[in-house]
Short mmCIF file of C-alpha atoms in Angstrom, two decimals:
data_model
loop_
_atom_site.label_atom_id
_atom_site.label_comp_id
_atom_site.label_asym_id
_atom_site.label_seq_id
_atom_site.Cartn_x
_atom_site.Cartn_y
_atom_site.Cartn_z
CA UNK A 1 168.20 105.30 30.22
CA UNK A 2 169.14 105.71 33.86
CA UNK A 3 168.30 103.24 36.45
CA UNK A 4 165.57 105.45 38.05
CA UNK A 5 163.98 105.98 34.67
CA UNK A 6 164.17 102.21 33.89
CA UNK A 7 162.41 101.58 37.21
CA UNK A 8 159.74 104.00 36.48
CA UNK A 9 159.22 102.72 32.91
CA UNK A 10 158.95 99.09 34.39
CA UNK A 11 156.39 100.19 36.94
CA UNK A 12 154.43 101.99 34.39
CA UNK A 13 154.44 99.21 32.11
CA UNK A 14 153.57 96.75 34.73
CA UNK A 15 150.45 99.01 35.62
CA UNK A 16 149.55 98.87 31.85
CA UNK A 17 149.76 95.22 31.64
CA UNK A 18 147.47 94.85 34.77
CA UNK A 19 144.90 96.95 33.27
CA UNK A 20 145.07 94.79 30.08
CA UNK A 21 144.82 91.71 32.09
CA UNK A 22 141.69 93.34 33.90
CA UNK A 23 140.31 94.04 30.54
CA UNK A 24 140.50 90.24 29.64
CA UNK A 25 139.34 89.18 32.82
CA UNK A 26 136.09 91.18 32.31
CA UNK A 27 135.68 89.66 28.86
CA UNK A 28 135.12 91.57 25.62
CA UNK A 29 131.36 91.30 24.51
CA UNK A 30 132.42 90.18 21.14
CA UNK A 31 133.89 86.85 22.88
CA UNK A 32 130.73 86.23 25.03
CA UNK A 33 127.77 84.15 24.09
CA UNK A 34 124.78 86.54 23.89
CA UNK A 35 121.32 85.44 24.61
CA UNK A 36 119.27 85.29 21.52
CA UNK A 37 116.71 87.73 23.24
CA UNK A 38 119.17 90.37 23.78
CA UNK A 39 118.65 93.59 21.67
CA UNK A 40 121.43 94.38 19.24
CA UNK A 41 122.18 97.91 20.67
CA UNK A 42 122.53 96.26 24.03
CA UNK A 43 125.24 94.11 22.66
CA UNK A 44 126.85 96.89 20.53
CA UNK A 45 127.21 99.49 23.18
CA UNK A 46 129.75 97.27 25.48
CA UNK A 47 131.48 95.97 22.34
CA UNK A 48 132.31 99.40 21.07
CA UNK A 49 133.38 100.38 24.70
CA UNK A 50 135.60 97.29 24.76
CA UNK A 51 137.17 98.33 21.55
CA UNK A 52 137.80 101.77 22.63
CA UNK A 53 139.61 100.54 25.82
CA UNK A 54 141.74 98.20 23.70
CA UNK A 55 142.80 101.09 21.68
CA UNK A 56 143.56 103.11 24.73
CA UNK A 57 145.80 100.47 26.10
CA UNK A 58 147.87 100.14 22.98
CA UNK A 59 148.27 103.95 23.15
CA UNK A 60 149.44 103.81 26.64
CA UNK A 61 151.83 100.82 25.96
CA UNK A 62 153.38 103.03 23.16
CA UNK A 63 153.76 105.83 25.54
CA UNK A 64 155.41 103.55 28.08
CA UNK A 65 157.76 102.31 25.60
CA UNK A 66 158.73 106.01 24.75
CA UNK A 67 159.41 106.57 28.45
CA UNK A 68 157.64 109.89 28.48
CA UNK A 69 155.92 111.78 31.10
CA UNK A 70 155.24 109.24 33.74
CA UNK A 71 153.10 111.37 35.68
CA UNK A 72 150.88 111.88 32.64
CA UNK A 73 150.94 108.28 31.85
CA UNK A 74 149.75 107.38 35.54
CA UNK A 75 146.79 109.85 35.22
CA UNK A 76 145.70 108.02 31.88
CA UNK A 77 146.00 104.65 33.56
CA UNK A 78 143.88 105.93 36.49
CA UNK A 79 141.22 107.23 33.97
CA UNK A 80 141.23 103.83 32.30
CA UNK A 81 140.69 102.06 35.57
CA UNK A 82 137.55 104.09 36.07
CA UNK A 83 136.41 103.45 32.57
CA UNK A 84 136.87 99.68 32.98
CA UNK A 85 134.88 99.95 36.13
CA UNK A 86 132.12 101.78 34.25
CA UNK A 87 132.19 99.08 31.42
CA UNK A 88 131.92 96.26 33.95
CA UNK A 89 128.94 97.96 35.39
CA UNK A 90 127.23 98.27 32.00
CA UNK A 91 127.73 94.60 31.42
CA UNK A 92 126.42 93.61 34.89
CA UNK A 93 123.28 95.90 34.00
CA UNK A 94 122.75 93.89 30.85
CA UNK A 95 123.08 90.56 32.61
CA UNK A 96 120.51 91.84 35.20
CA UNK A 97 118.26 92.91 32.56
CA UNK A 98 118.01 89.33 30.96
CA UNK A 99 118.69 87.19 33.84
CA UNK A 100 117.98 88.40 37.37
CA UNK A 101 115.14 90.72 36.34
CA UNK A 102 113.65 88.00 34.15
CA UNK A 103 113.69 85.71 37.02
CA UNK A 104 111.97 88.37 39.32
CA UNK A 105 109.28 88.59 36.52
CA UNK A 106 108.80 84.80 36.45
CA UNK A 107 108.56 84.81 40.32
CA UNK A 108 105.87 87.65 40.14
CA UNK A 109 103.90 85.72 37.66
CA UNK A 110 104.24 82.49 39.86
CA UNK A 111 102.84 84.50 42.74
CA UNK A 112 100.01 85.75 40.78
CA UNK A 113 98.98 82.38 39.61
CA UNK A 114 99.25 80.70 43.15
CA UNK A 115 97.19 83.42 44.77
CA UNK A 116 94.65 84.00 41.88
CA UNK A 117 91.98 81.68 43.60
CA UNK A 118 92.40 83.08 47.04
CA UNK A 119 92.52 86.77 46.31
CA UNK A 120 89.86 87.26 43.69
CA UNK A 121 87.05 87.43 46.40
CA UNK A 122 89.16 89.57 48.78
CA UNK A 123 90.56 92.19 46.76
CA UNK A 124 88.67 95.46 45.43
CA UNK A 125 88.25 96.12 41.62
CA UNK A 126 88.05 99.75 42.32
CA UNK A 127 91.35 99.59 44.41
CA UNK A 128 93.15 97.74 41.74
CA UNK A 129 91.86 100.16 39.08
CA UNK A 130 93.03 103.34 41.32
CA UNK A 131 96.43 101.64 41.88
CA UNK A 132 97.03 100.88 38.37
CA UNK A 133 95.90 104.46 37.51
CA UNK A 134 98.41 106.06 39.97
CA UNK A 135 101.22 103.77 38.83
CA UNK A 136 100.70 104.73 35.28
CA UNK A 137 100.93 108.47 36.33
CA UNK A 138 104.18 107.71 38.43
CA UNK A 139 105.73 106.02 35.48
CA UNK A 140 104.76 108.71 32.87
CA UNK A 141 106.32 111.33 35.31
CA UNK A 142 109.54 109.38 35.89
CA UNK A 143 109.91 108.84 31.95
CA UNK A 144 109.67 112.68 31.56
CA UNK A 145 112.46 113.28 34.02
CA UNK A 146 114.53 111.12 31.75
CA UNK A 147 113.55 112.95 28.57
CA UNK A 148 116.53 113.11 26.26
CA UNK A 149 118.62 110.64 28.50
CA UNK A 150 118.82 106.71 28.68
CA UNK A 151 116.42 105.69 31.42
CA UNK A 152 117.57 103.00 33.69
CA UNK A 153 116.35 99.35 33.50
CA UNK A 154 113.92 99.82 36.36
CA UNK A 155 111.53 102.06 34.06
CA UNK A 156 111.36 99.25 31.38
CA UNK A 157 110.67 96.72 33.93
CA UNK A 158 108.03 98.83 35.60
CA UNK A 159 106.31 99.20 32.23
CA UNK A 160 106.15 95.47 31.82
CA UNK A 161 104.98 94.89 35.26
CA UNK A 162 102.07 97.31 34.69
CA UNK A 163 101.29 95.74 31.44
CA UNK A 164 100.97 92.39 33.15
CA UNK A 165 98.84 94.01 36.04
CA UNK A 166 96.36 95.30 33.25
CA UNK A 167 96.16 91.64 31.86
CA UNK A 168 95.34 90.17 35.47
CA UNK A 169 92.85 93.13 35.84
CA UNK A 170 90.97 92.04 32.67
CA UNK A 171 90.96 88.45 34.26
CA UNK A 172 89.24 89.88 37.17
CA UNK A 173 92.29 88.74 39.24
CA UNK A 174 92.25 92.03 41.30
CA UNK A 175 94.77 90.45 43.91
CA UNK A 176 97.23 89.50 41.24
CA UNK A 177 96.75 93.01 39.59
CA UNK A 178 97.51 94.62 42.71
CA UNK A 179 100.58 92.73 43.56
CA UNK A 180 102.14 93.49 40.18
CA UNK A 181 101.23 97.23 40.49
CA UNK A 182 103.08 97.31 43.85
CA UNK A 183 106.17 95.77 42.30
CA UNK A 184 105.98 98.35 39.42
CA UNK A 185 105.80 101.16 41.82
CA UNK A 186 108.93 99.93 43.74
CA UNK A 187 110.77 100.16 40.36
CA UNK A 188 109.34 103.48 39.63
CA UNK A 189 110.56 104.90 43.10
CA UNK A 190 113.91 103.47 42.46
CA UNK A 191 114.25 105.30 39.04
CA UNK A 192 112.94 108.60 40.84
CA UNK A 193 115.50 108.56 43.27
CA UNK A 194 118.27 107.80 40.66
CA UNK A 195 116.91 110.79 38.66
CA UNK A 196 116.76 113.16 41.56
CA UNK A 197 120.28 112.41 42.70
CA UNK A 198 121.73 112.76 39.11
CA UNK A 199 119.62 115.94 38.41
CA UNK A 200 120.35 117.87 41.47
CA UNK A 201 124.16 117.69 41.27
CA UNK A 202 125.53 120.54 39.17
CA UNK A 203 128.36 119.18 36.98
CA UNK A 204 131.78 120.84 37.19
CA UNK A 205 134.06 121.71 34.43
CA UNK A 206 135.74 118.57 33.10
CA UNK A 207 133.36 116.19 35.01
CA UNK A 208 132.35 113.12 33.04
CA UNK A 209 129.27 111.20 34.00
CA UNK A 210 129.26 107.45 33.86
CA UNK A 211 126.93 105.82 31.46
CA UNK A 212 125.24 104.07 34.33
CA UNK A 213 125.54 104.59 38.04
CA UNK A 214 128.35 102.13 39.53
CA UNK A 215 128.11 100.22 42.90
CA UNK A 216 131.19 100.89 44.80
CA UNK A 217 132.67 100.34 48.08
CA UNK A 218 135.19 102.31 50.24
CA UNK A 219 138.58 100.22 50.59
CA UNK A 220 140.08 102.40 53.28
CA UNK A 221 138.96 105.01 55.70
CA UNK A 222 138.52 108.14 53.73
CA UNK A 223 137.12 111.62 53.61
CA UNK A 224 133.96 112.47 51.58
CA UNK A 225 134.91 115.91 50.25
CA UNK A 226 132.75 118.88 48.95
CA UNK A 227 134.82 119.16 45.80
CA UNK A 228 137.42 117.04 44.03
CA UNK A 229 140.80 117.85 45.78
CA UNK A 230 142.61 117.36 48.94
CA UNK A 231 142.02 120.87 50.11
CA UNK A 232 138.34 120.66 49.71
CA UNK A 233 135.94 120.84 52.69
CA UNK A 234 135.39 117.42 54.39
CA UNK A 235 131.77 116.46 54.67
CA UNK A 236 132.12 112.93 56.35
CA UNK A 237 134.45 110.16 57.17
CA UNK A 238 133.64 106.96 55.44
CA UNK A 239 134.67 103.45 56.93
CA UNK A 240 136.13 100.53 54.89
CA UNK A 241 133.27 98.58 53.15
CA UNK A 242 130.98 101.48 53.10
CA UNK A 243 128.72 101.13 49.91
CA UNK A 244 128.47 104.12 47.78
CA UNK A 245 127.15 104.87 44.19
CA UNK A 246 129.54 106.39 41.68
CA UNK A 247 127.84 108.94 39.35
CA UNK A 248 130.72 110.63 37.55
CA UNK A 249 134.53 111.40 37.79
CA UNK A 250 136.92 114.32 37.27
CA UNK A 251 140.63 113.39 37.10
CA UNK A 252 141.31 111.00 39.85
CA UNK A 253 138.28 112.02 41.82
CA UNK A 254 134.89 110.09 41.68
CA UNK A 255 131.64 111.75 42.71
CA UNK A 256 129.47 109.42 44.84
CA UNK A 257 126.26 109.28 46.57
CA UNK A 258 125.85 107.36 50.11
CA UNK A 259 122.90 105.59 51.21
CA UNK A 260 121.69 108.54 53.21
CA UNK A 261 121.75 110.34 49.84
CA UNK A 262 124.67 112.65 50.81
CA UNK A 263 127.12 113.32 47.96
CA UNK A 264 130.61 114.35 47.66
CA UNK A 265 133.91 113.38 46.35
CA UNK A 266 136.37 110.45 46.85
CA UNK A 267 139.87 109.81 45.67
CA UNK A 268 139.51 106.92 43.11
CA UNK A 269 142.25 104.74 44.52
CA UNK A 270 140.16 104.44 47.68
CA UNK A 271 137.30 102.79 45.85
CA UNK A 272 136.59 99.37 44.52
CA UNK A 273 133.77 97.66 42.62
CA UNK A 274 131.36 95.51 44.59
CA UNK A 275 131.99 91.70 44.61
#
């Protein structure tokens, strides 16, 4: 093996080792302590993904040892890094479902309890009933937009909040009912925005959508392009630290949406997960 080939193999092997270390840092779900209230499927999905990634790493290590096509190996590593980011986003979504969102629910309940006596005489029964009906209609509409696809956690949380609102309405706590409806409608709006962004973007050949949108940030000044490729039209220039949402990827390019709802493609090496 020539000195150049040896250096290339060493560099590729180092990259694979770093990816393996990243997988270990993220932690396979099989080694994590899962809350007893977590549904089995929520545990199995990331576990299966973890096992697939481990197999992929083994395959890449064999290719590195064979000192084959280093360019192809580099492409595989780049794709694997994106999959690791996607898995990390899935794990974070699960944790939010059973921790952060649970705290939010508990805070909402606490607010209802504290305001119960004060708001009962000031809030309108008709207004509460009207808002609840509008919330149910909005929730039904957004669920229809996700027909055949996995809806975001905001949809499930909105359902819980509306159910709690109904309970408070029956207790004649119309203020508490209105409060919970407003929280539910916030979640519904978030799900609507996500559905609109994902639905209005025509997928390209070879484009793969992430299982869940990923919160990313720009690491260096970069161009937001109309299509995946250095020769594609430049739509905007993004500064380091700009937050974007990753929707899918094609090769080494990631389709993202900015806070102003503009969408485009960014080279994956210029993106990183949020802290």
